[in-house]
Amino acid sequence: METSERDERRTGRPEEIRAVPVRHPWRWVAALIVLLIAASFIRAVVTNTGPNRGFQWVWVGHYLFDHRILHGVLVTLYLTVLAMAIGIVLGIVLAVMRQSPNPIVSGASWLYIWFFRGTPLLVQLLFWYNLASLFPRLDLGIPFGPALIHGNANTIITTFVAALLGLGLNEGAYMAEVVRAGFLSVPEGQTEAAQSLGMSRLQIVRLVVLPQAMRVIIPPTGNETISMLKNTSLVSVIAYTELLYSAQTIYDANYKTIPLLIVASIWYLVMTSVAYVGQYFIERRYGRGFSRAQRATMRERWLTLGRGGEAVP
Amino acid sequence: MSETMIRAEDVHKRFGRLEVLKGIDLEVARGEVMCMLGPSGSGKSTFLRCINHLEKINAGRLYVDGELVGYRESGGKLHELPEREVIRKRAQIGMVFQHFNLFPHMTALENVCLAPIRVAGVPKDQARRRGRELLAQVGLADKLDTYPVALSGGQQQRVAIARALAMAPKLMLFDEPTSALDPELVGEVLDTMRHLAFDGMTMIVVTHEIGFAREVADTVVFMDAGRVVEQGKPAQVLDSPREERTQAFLWKVL
């Protein structure tokens, strides 16, 4: 009797729970404090105006799309892309060298990383810029043997080459550590399985270890790219015309310092935001085969959209 | 073509000061299935890894198919083989691992086809056709495009077996292939191995599956503390072991 009664109750839909929610007074207090600080900050920004003082938003608007600024943006972008390309390739090479059984090869990699991480990027840039005073003539050829190509350092090391070398070689040292962390994240069993299939050391790195390491390498590489976008501003000290230097040339002439710094900041923010989006898509690409849950929820979400909240097995 | 697939003569292996193999003498004939039993740390897996030169032996001689593993003997001296040669020989020996070690960024079919395409140089479509056949053989015809993460342990291990078979090895090494599996999934992997044995594959299987050893093995070897304690027909070693150490071990696992 009792069982049938219980069954009956179960067949009907149980009553929805409508409980009185717990109050969270401190949340309101915290929100109020944050809003208050934000409001006073905005007030300071908005009210600080006047001819030739304050933020001068009019001038920000005036210079935001100035052709010299846009040119600077473009230069910053390709400097970032090229320097990161050098950094990534160099980083992979250094990371592979670091794992070499040859102590001279792995030692050289260690020494490189030690040197380039241990000295300020700004100093390195100045060094490259002034390389001509150190080596007036540059030779490319057999070590201790005859030179095959040689030239004047001043004509080879232009500000562009100095900027690219400074940023790229420095980045290589950081990327080497990022790539190495990626390599270490791949279990040893993967290498062993590949070895047992008769793959060579290089094949194992290229086909098995690196693709898996990418998942670990991508997020810090995105981080490095965003750093690089901003670090390109350092090359303004060697008078290379990137975004910050473009802004500086303009405000050196008209003293609209603050508006032009704001213009530059806006463009840096735009570029880093675009980098965020790119990182998201690359991360998704290399996440393949790693997360069953992610795949299922994507499908689930899609199905629940279509069927209106039905449970999916 | 030698009738003896593996011959080990007084094989020693040290890791630093720890001697893991203390003189192994063994012979495995072509087409023979040998099961190696023994407590963990007895050196079974290490011996297996020496066979395809994942580990270098320190003393003794180890021959696969009549050729020294990792060395060439001439003028009474051993010469290390260049990496290229070691790799070529390794490709002829299939290995299956306790933790499957499938490549997680590749589908089941891609896992199986990778080595034939990249190492053996088989044309892509031919490798894929053979890969499909092999996966069908291990009962996974419907999982070709599935990533390992979405497969059960038993399915992953069967893909791993198909992957090793894709290189048409003359010898298969199994390193505790069912130890990481849920009990209910052990059967499907053992079935696959049983088929392989009946097809005449030479196999060395490090295992704790006494039932499998009794049914499939031609020879059972019991190892302890880096030595072969006892070897012989399954019925003899498993049912009427001579050595006390073997008796004690079997009493615990059965």
XYZ file of C-alpha atoms in Angstrom:
567
model
C 0.000 0.000 0.000
C 2.641 2.451 1.112
C 4.773 1.690 -1.928
C 1.977 2.366 -4.361
C 1.223 5.633 -2.623
C 4.862 6.656 -2.877
C 4.952 5.673 -6.548
C 1.925 7.821 -7.167
C 3.607 10.789 -5.591
C 6.687 10.183 -7.717
C 4.849 10.146 -11.027
C 3.622 13.703 -10.458
C 6.104 16.538 -10.855
C 7.493 17.599 -7.459
C 6.773 21.125 -6.325
C 9.446 23.677 -7.356
C 11.511 24.926 -4.416
C 10.833 28.562 -3.599
C 13.049 29.352 -0.628
C 13.825 32.782 0.802
C 17.353 33.601 -0.441
C 20.176 34.327 2.004
C 20.950 38.034 2.245
C 24.464 39.249 1.399
C 24.744 42.767 2.877
C 28.542 42.925 2.531
C 28.296 42.448 -1.207
C 26.310 45.676 -1.397
C 28.859 47.502 0.719
C 31.764 46.287 -1.404
C 29.981 47.209 -4.625
C 29.232 50.679 -3.245
C 32.883 51.306 -2.342
C 34.100 50.210 -5.764
C 31.502 52.372 -7.552
C 32.440 55.364 -5.407
C 36.134 55.063 -6.285
C 35.307 54.592 -9.959
C 33.004 57.629 -9.977
C 35.593 59.917 -8.404
C 38.175 58.653 -10.880
C 35.890 59.370 -13.837
C 35.077 62.793 -12.419
C 38.801 63.603 -12.218
C 39.251 62.575 -15.837
C 36.215 64.378 -17.220
C 36.518 67.659 -15.322
C 40.264 68.064 -15.874
C 39.906 70.129 -19.032
C 40.785 73.499 -20.393
C 42.970 75.014 -23.098
C 46.432 73.401 -23.005
C 45.924 71.612 -19.724
C 44.309 68.401 -18.525
C 43.542 65.519 -20.823
C 42.499 67.645 -23.804
C 40.237 64.964 -25.286
C 39.684 67.078 -28.371
C 43.323 66.669 -29.307
C 43.128 62.938 -28.617
C 40.376 62.728 -31.214
C 42.322 64.958 -33.535
C 45.465 62.815 -33.521
C 43.941 59.352 -33.111
C 43.915 58.757 -36.868
C 46.793 61.060 -37.811
C 48.762 59.431 -40.647
C 52.028 59.576 -38.651
C 50.347 57.729 -35.754
C 48.809 55.154 -38.087
C 52.208 54.606 -39.661
C 53.644 54.098 -36.160
C 50.936 51.537 -35.414
C 51.815 49.644 -38.560
C 55.529 49.679 -37.748
C 54.850 48.491 -34.200
C 52.760 45.656 -35.571
C 55.291 44.345 -38.029
C 58.170 44.848 -35.631
C 56.223 42.725 -33.120
C 55.438 40.024 -35.668
C 59.023 39.828 -36.972
C 60.638 39.942 -33.536
C 58.258 37.261 -32.220
C 58.954 35.108 -35.286
C 62.693 35.341 -34.598
C 62.048 34.735 -30.891
C 59.885 31.653 -31.427
C 62.185 29.988 -33.957
C 65.218 30.793 -31.811
C 63.371 29.601 -28.715
C 62.586 26.224 -30.267
C 66.175 25.812 -31.463
C 67.554 26.756 -28.041
C 65.124 24.440 -26.246
C 66.068 21.510 -28.493
C 69.764 22.359 -27.989
C 69.224 22.455 -24.246
C 68.038 18.820 -24.364
C 70.989 17.671 -26.457
C 73.191 14.940 -24.967
C 76.181 16.994 -26.187
C 77.306 19.107 -23.167
C 78.840 21.830 -25.369
C 75.587 22.259 -27.295
C 73.353 22.294 -24.221
C 75.874 24.490 -22.392
C 75.840 27.026 -25.211
C 72.063 27.201 -25.000
C 72.247 27.715 -21.241
C 74.848 30.467 -21.644
C 72.759 32.280 -24.263
C 69.674 32.233 -22.073
C 71.690 33.320 -19.044
C 73.154 36.306 -20.892
C 70.065 37.582 -22.687
C 67.763 37.199 -19.713
C 70.334 38.640 -17.366
C 70.848 42.006 -19.065
C 68.172 44.685 -19.608
C 66.521 44.773 -23.011
C 67.134 48.521 -23.157
C 70.884 47.989 -22.750
C 70.864 45.281 -25.415
C 69.080 47.600 -27.848
C 71.647 50.341 -27.246
C 74.439 47.821 -27.747
C 73.108 46.693 -31.113
C 72.592 50.313 -32.123
C 76.190 51.148 -31.254
C 77.670 47.971 -32.670
C 79.421 49.944 -35.398
C 81.664 51.655 -32.870
C 82.703 48.230 -31.547
C 83.095 46.403 -34.861
C 83.347 48.929 -37.709
C 83.596 46.105 -40.231
C 81.455 42.984 -40.207
C 82.642 39.789 -41.884
C 80.646 36.693 -42.594
C 82.676 33.630 -43.475
C 84.605 30.680 -42.107
C 85.652 31.234 -38.471
C 89.365 32.195 -38.403
C 89.308 31.730 -42.186
C 88.577 33.981 -45.135
C 85.488 36.161 -45.070
C 82.893 35.495 -47.740
C 80.764 38.579 -47.232
C 81.871 41.740 -45.518
C 80.584 45.240 -45.162
C 80.463 48.413 -43.167
C 78.660 47.927 -39.852
C 77.005 51.311 -40.158
C 75.289 50.346 -43.382
C 74.313 46.842 -42.225
C 73.074 47.698 -38.747
C 70.380 50.244 -39.533
C 68.055 51.296 -36.740
C 65.588 48.737 -38.067
C 68.105 45.882 -37.925
C 69.276 46.995 -34.471
C 65.670 47.102 -33.244
C 64.853 43.708 -34.726
C 68.025 42.048 -33.424
C 67.605 43.559 -29.971
C 63.980 42.522 -29.590
C 64.236 39.164 -31.387
C 67.406 37.830 -29.757
C 66.169 38.849 -26.318
C 62.803 37.228 -26.947
C 64.543 34.026 -28.054
C 65.947 33.559 -24.561
C 62.520 33.913 -22.949
C 60.799 31.752 -25.560
C 63.437 29.044 -25.039
C 62.268 28.675 -21.439
C 58.619 28.693 -22.517
C 59.271 25.973 -25.104
C 61.338 23.964 -22.627
C 58.472 24.050 -20.123
C 56.243 22.777 -22.930
C 58.630 19.918 -23.720
C 58.807 18.958 -20.047
C 55.006 18.835 -19.872
C 54.864 15.962 -22.373
C 55.100 12.619 -20.544
C 58.198 10.516 -21.217
C 55.999 7.630 -22.348
C 55.191 9.619 -25.490
C 58.841 9.744 -26.492
C 59.284 6.062 -25.675
C 56.263 5.038 -27.725
C 57.566 7.073 -30.656
C 61.051 5.560 -30.236
C 59.639 2.060 -30.172
C 57.965 2.807 -33.511
C 61.358 3.617 -34.981
C 61.051 7.396 -35.180
C 64.197 9.534 -35.188
C 64.933 12.155 -32.550
C 63.966 14.984 -34.890
C 60.744 13.263 -35.986
C 59.796 12.724 -32.361
C 60.223 16.417 -31.572
C 58.375 17.550 -34.681
C 55.497 15.055 -34.816
C 54.935 13.955 -31.230
C 56.423 16.262 -28.599
C 56.031 19.726 -30.116
C 52.345 19.402 -31.122
C 51.511 18.325 -27.576
C 53.793 20.904 -25.999
C 51.999 23.630 -27.996
C 49.046 23.416 -25.622
C 51.348 24.464 -22.794
C 53.435 26.824 -24.934
C 50.595 28.924 -26.415
C 49.283 30.797 -23.339
C 52.699 32.120 -22.222
C 53.525 32.873 -25.869
C 50.398 35.024 -26.049
C 51.668 36.694 -22.934
C 55.074 37.228 -24.549
C 53.438 38.674 -27.669
C 51.511 41.181 -25.607
C 54.713 42.103 -23.770
C 56.463 42.440 -27.104
C 53.764 44.777 -28.485
C 54.588 47.123 -25.631
C 58.334 46.467 -25.507
C 58.631 47.695 -29.096
C 58.155 51.159 -27.574
C 61.671 50.767 -26.132
C 63.170 51.085 -29.602
C 62.109 54.741 -29.572
C 65.378 55.305 -27.648
C 67.341 54.407 -30.773
C 65.112 56.771 -32.784
C 63.265 54.069 -34.683
C 59.886 55.416 -35.767
C 57.361 53.122 -34.163
C 54.136 54.175 -32.445
C 55.611 55.828 -29.348
C 58.352 57.598 -31.308
C 55.733 58.926 -33.766
C 53.756 60.314 -30.856
C 56.913 61.809 -29.355
C 57.895 63.569 -32.592
C 54.470 65.174 -32.718
C 54.389 66.365 -29.102
C 58.004 67.551 -29.264
C 56.768 70.034 -31.842
C 53.417 71.087 -30.354
C 53.720 70.210 -26.635
C 50.450 68.231 -26.636
C 52.216 65.592 -24.551
C 49.304 64.082 -22.612
C 46.828 63.759 -25.508
C 49.444 62.056 -27.666
C 50.432 59.649 -24.905
C 46.744 58.811 -24.605
C 46.533 58.263 -28.358
C 49.488 55.876 -28.183
C 47.956 54.046 -25.185
C 44.641 53.625 -26.992
C 46.408 52.010 -29.943
C 48.472 49.739 -27.698
C 45.238 48.643 -26.000
C 43.566 47.973 -29.345
C 46.505 45.864 -30.525
C 46.790 43.828 -27.313
C 43.024 43.215 -27.393
C 43.310 41.815 -30.904
C 46.156 39.599 -29.669
C 43.836 38.238 -26.950
C 41.302 37.165 -29.535
C 43.959 35.517 -31.685
C 45.271 33.624 -28.673
C 41.798 32.261 -27.896
C 41.472 30.705 -31.346
C 44.991 29.267 -31.399
C 44.460 27.725 -27.946
C 41.298 26.058 -29.161
C 43.125 24.618 -32.170
C 45.840 22.991 -30.064
C 43.445 21.793 -27.380
C 42.299 19.051 -29.770
C 42.275 15.598 -28.222
C 42.865 16.833 -24.702
C 39.536 17.710 -23.216
C 36.624 15.359 -23.539
C 34.523 17.563 -21.285
C 34.928 20.644 -23.459
C 33.843 18.755 -26.540
C 30.801 17.328 -24.785
C 29.632 20.628 -23.384
C 29.964 22.296 -26.766
C 27.749 19.616 -28.225
C 25.455 19.697 -25.247
C 25.012 23.432 -25.469
C 24.196 23.176 -29.129
C 21.689 20.382 -28.579
C 20.025 22.046 -25.629
C 19.652 25.147 -27.757
C 17.839 23.131 -30.369
C 15.713 20.986 -28.111
C 14.963 23.403 -25.352
C 16.840 22.131 -22.316
C 16.503 18.414 -22.712
C 19.150 16.325 -20.996
C 21.712 14.835 -23.355
C 23.171 11.382 -22.612
C 66.329 -15.938 -40.768
C 67.179 -17.495 -37.498
C 64.922 -19.982 -35.739
C 65.819 -18.317 -32.461
C 64.192 -14.906 -32.199
C 65.810 -13.843 -28.948
C 68.878 -15.128 -27.205
C 70.069 -13.586 -23.959
C 73.419 -14.652 -22.577
C 74.251 -13.518 -19.067
C 72.623 -10.092 -19.565
C 73.398 -7.529 -16.859
C 71.877 -4.078 -16.450
C 72.756 -1.469 -13.846
C 71.115 1.865 -13.053
C 73.939 3.671 -11.273
C 74.887 1.322 -8.456
C 71.637 -0.593 -8.537
C 71.928 -3.826 -10.481
C 68.532 -4.573 -11.975
C 69.433 -7.548 -14.158
C 71.966 -9.937 -12.660
C 72.665 -12.314 -15.481
C 69.674 -13.305 -17.596
C 69.885 -16.373 -19.840
C 66.879 -16.899 -22.073
C 65.862 -18.131 -25.469
C 62.692 -17.376 -27.393
C 62.010 -19.274 -30.609
C 60.278 -17.771 -33.639
C 56.521 -17.957 -33.137
C 56.858 -18.626 -29.419
C 54.820 -16.819 -26.782
C 56.715 -16.231 -23.567
C 55.061 -14.847 -20.455
C 57.224 -13.270 -17.798
C 55.916 -13.264 -14.257
C 57.387 -11.909 -11.097
C 57.035 -9.268 -8.403
C 57.459 -5.614 -9.363
C 61.078 -4.549 -9.380
C 62.242 -7.977 -10.446
C 63.580 -6.611 -13.746
C 60.946 -7.932 -16.190
C 60.154 -4.567 -17.737
C 63.814 -3.577 -17.848
C 64.642 -6.757 -19.742
C 61.856 -5.984 -22.207
C 63.203 -2.470 -22.740
C 66.713 -3.839 -23.326
C 65.392 -5.932 -26.218
C 64.546 -2.875 -28.333
C 67.464 -0.910 -26.949
C 65.448 1.615 -24.977
C 67.984 0.626 -22.300
C 71.614 -0.313 -22.890
C 72.867 -3.487 -21.278
C 76.081 -3.347 -19.256
C 77.347 -6.884 -19.726
C 76.507 -10.080 -21.556
C 75.112 -10.529 -25.037
C 71.588 -9.986 -26.313
C 70.619 -11.149 -29.794
C 67.408 -10.453 -31.705
C 66.919 -12.544 -34.838
C 70.579 -13.535 -34.775
C 71.891 -9.955 -34.545
C 73.340 -8.195 -31.516
C 71.121 -5.492 -30.030
C 72.704 -2.050 -30.269
C 76.181 -3.280 -31.253
C 78.155 -4.827 -34.051
C 80.867 -7.344 -33.282
C 83.970 -7.408 -35.419
C 87.568 -8.296 -34.673
C 86.618 -9.410 -31.185
C 85.422 -5.899 -30.330
C 81.950 -4.401 -29.852
C 81.158 -1.317 -31.881
C 78.174 0.829 -30.942
C 75.665 1.003 -33.758
C 74.919 4.450 -35.165
C 71.553 5.870 -34.134
C 70.174 5.301 -37.621
C 70.798 1.551 -37.347
C 69.347 1.325 -33.851
C 66.214 3.075 -35.088
C 65.914 0.780 -38.102
C 66.030 -2.292 -35.869
C 63.631 -0.830 -33.342
C 61.061 -0.326 -36.077
C 60.943 -4.123 -36.521
C 59.955 -4.694 -32.902
C 56.491 -3.728 -31.711
C 56.007 -2.563 -28.140
C 52.851 -2.137 -26.086
C 53.024 -0.173 -22.850
C 51.225 -0.375 -19.533
C 49.855 3.147 -19.940
C 49.110 2.783 -23.692
C 51.069 5.951 -24.565
C 48.810 6.782 -27.497
C 49.486 10.167 -29.072
C 46.640 12.255 -27.637
C 46.675 14.864 -30.408
C 45.902 12.275 -33.075
C 42.823 10.187 -33.817
C 42.957 6.391 -33.519
C 43.618 6.041 -37.250
C 46.279 8.767 -37.239
C 48.001 7.008 -34.337
C 48.110 3.777 -36.313
C 49.232 5.392 -39.607
C 51.911 7.737 -38.273
C 54.896 5.361 -38.220
C 54.099 3.529 -41.481
C 53.927 6.863 -43.302
C 56.791 8.677 -41.595
C 59.172 5.829 -40.803
C 58.458 3.094 -43.323
C 57.559 5.488 -46.131
C 54.316 3.742 -47.050
C 52.089 5.867 -49.347
C 49.369 7.664 -47.388
C 46.267 6.013 -48.833
C 47.830 2.574 -48.587
C 48.768 3.184 -44.941
C 45.263 4.402 -44.168
C 43.720 1.346 -45.785
C 45.971 -0.946 -43.759
C 45.241 1.136 -40.641
C 41.501 0.642 -41.090
C 42.030 -3.091 -41.494
C 44.094 -3.294 -38.331
C 41.627 -1.273 -36.284
C 38.841 -3.502 -37.571
C 40.931 -6.500 -36.551
C 41.086 -5.275 -32.945
C 37.352 -4.534 -33.033
C 37.477 -0.762 -33.388
C 36.239 -0.234 -36.932
C 33.807 2.392 -35.631
C 36.423 4.418 -33.704
C 38.734 5.462 -36.542
C 38.295 9.194 -36.056
C 38.007 9.178 -32.279
C 40.672 10.844 -30.156
C 42.226 8.666 -27.406
C 40.691 10.802 -24.643
C 37.236 9.624 -25.729
C 38.191 5.921 -25.699
C 38.059 3.534 -22.755
C 41.307 2.082 -21.422
C 40.668 -1.223 -23.145
C 39.956 0.506 -26.445
C 43.081 2.642 -26.098
C 45.220 -0.421 -25.485
C 43.741 -2.127 -28.549
C 44.572 0.948 -30.651
C 48.105 0.760 -29.213
C 48.356 -2.880 -30.305
C 47.123 -1.969 -33.798
C 49.652 0.879 -33.887
C 52.505 -1.515 -33.086
C 51.231 -4.067 -35.633
C 51.093 -1.427 -38.368
C 54.884 -1.606 -38.676
C 54.600 -5.361 -39.403
C 56.954 -6.268 -36.545
C 58.647 -9.635 -36.311
C 58.365 -9.545 -32.552
C 55.918 -7.973 -30.100
C 56.793 -6.894 -26.581
C 53.990 -6.337 -24.068
C 54.861 -4.473 -20.880
C 52.044 -5.227 -18.426
C 49.417 -4.427 -21.064
C 46.433 -4.947 -18.763
C 47.760 -3.649 -15.441
C 46.282 -0.166 -15.862
C 42.845 -1.404 -16.937
C 39.577 -1.757 -15.083
C 38.980 -5.472 -14.425
C 36.038 -5.627 -16.824
C 38.179 -4.272 -19.687
C 41.064 -6.727 -19.279
C 39.279 -9.438 -21.270
C 39.006 -7.522 -24.535
C 42.735 -6.754 -24.582
C 43.694 -10.334 -23.719
C 41.385 -11.558 -26.505
C 43.217 -9.389 -29.005
C 46.565 -10.736 -27.793
C 45.256 -14.301 -27.921
C 44.341 -13.855 -31.610
C 47.784 -12.481 -32.274
C 49.425 -15.463 -30.605
C 47.331 -17.919 -32.611
C 48.363 -16.113 -35.797
C 51.948 -17.084 -34.986
C 53.373 -13.785 -33.697
C 56.450 -14.075 -31.517
C 55.511 -12.412 -28.245
C 57.065 -11.635 -24.902
C 54.422 -10.644 -22.401
C 55.204 -9.232 -18.986
C 51.986 -9.827 -17.100
C 50.230 -10.678 -13.870
C 47.454 -12.527 -15.726
C 48.154 -16.113 -14.671
C 45.137 -17.416 -16.577
C 46.350 -15.874 -19.818
C 49.847 -17.277 -19.270
C 48.474 -20.755 -18.618
C 46.323 -20.717 -21.746
C 48.423 -18.887 -24.319
C 52.086 -19.084 -23.309
C 54.471 -21.684 -24.678
C 56.953 -20.822 -21.978
C 56.536 -19.149 -18.618
C 59.468 -17.413 -16.970
C 59.449 -16.444 -13.335
C 61.824 -13.646 -12.390
C 62.825 -12.311 -9.010
C 65.472 -9.794 -7.951
C 67.052 -9.560 -11.397
C 67.376 -13.298 -12.011
C 65.380 -15.957 -13.805
C 64.237 -18.192 -10.958
C 62.369 -20.744 -12.997
C 61.277 -21.310 -16.574
C 59.406 -23.993 -18.433
C 56.020 -25.059 -19.762
C 53.111 -23.187 -18.164
C 51.732 -26.343 -16.588
C 55.061 -27.078 -14.976
C 55.900 -23.573 -13.693
C 52.383 -22.572 -12.707
C 51.002 -25.819 -11.353
C 54.016 -27.605 -9.905
C 56.747 -25.010 -9.399
C 60.034 -26.396 -8.155
C 61.355 -23.228 -6.550
C 60.088 -22.000 -3.222
C 60.155 -18.377 -4.397
C 57.847 -19.212 -7.328
C 55.484 -21.084 -5.066
C 55.295 -18.149 -2.658
C 54.576 -15.678 -5.474
C 51.914 -17.819 -7.123
C 50.262 -18.486 -3.808
C 49.877 -14.719 -3.352
C 48.548 -13.850 -6.798
C 46.222 -16.809 -7.307
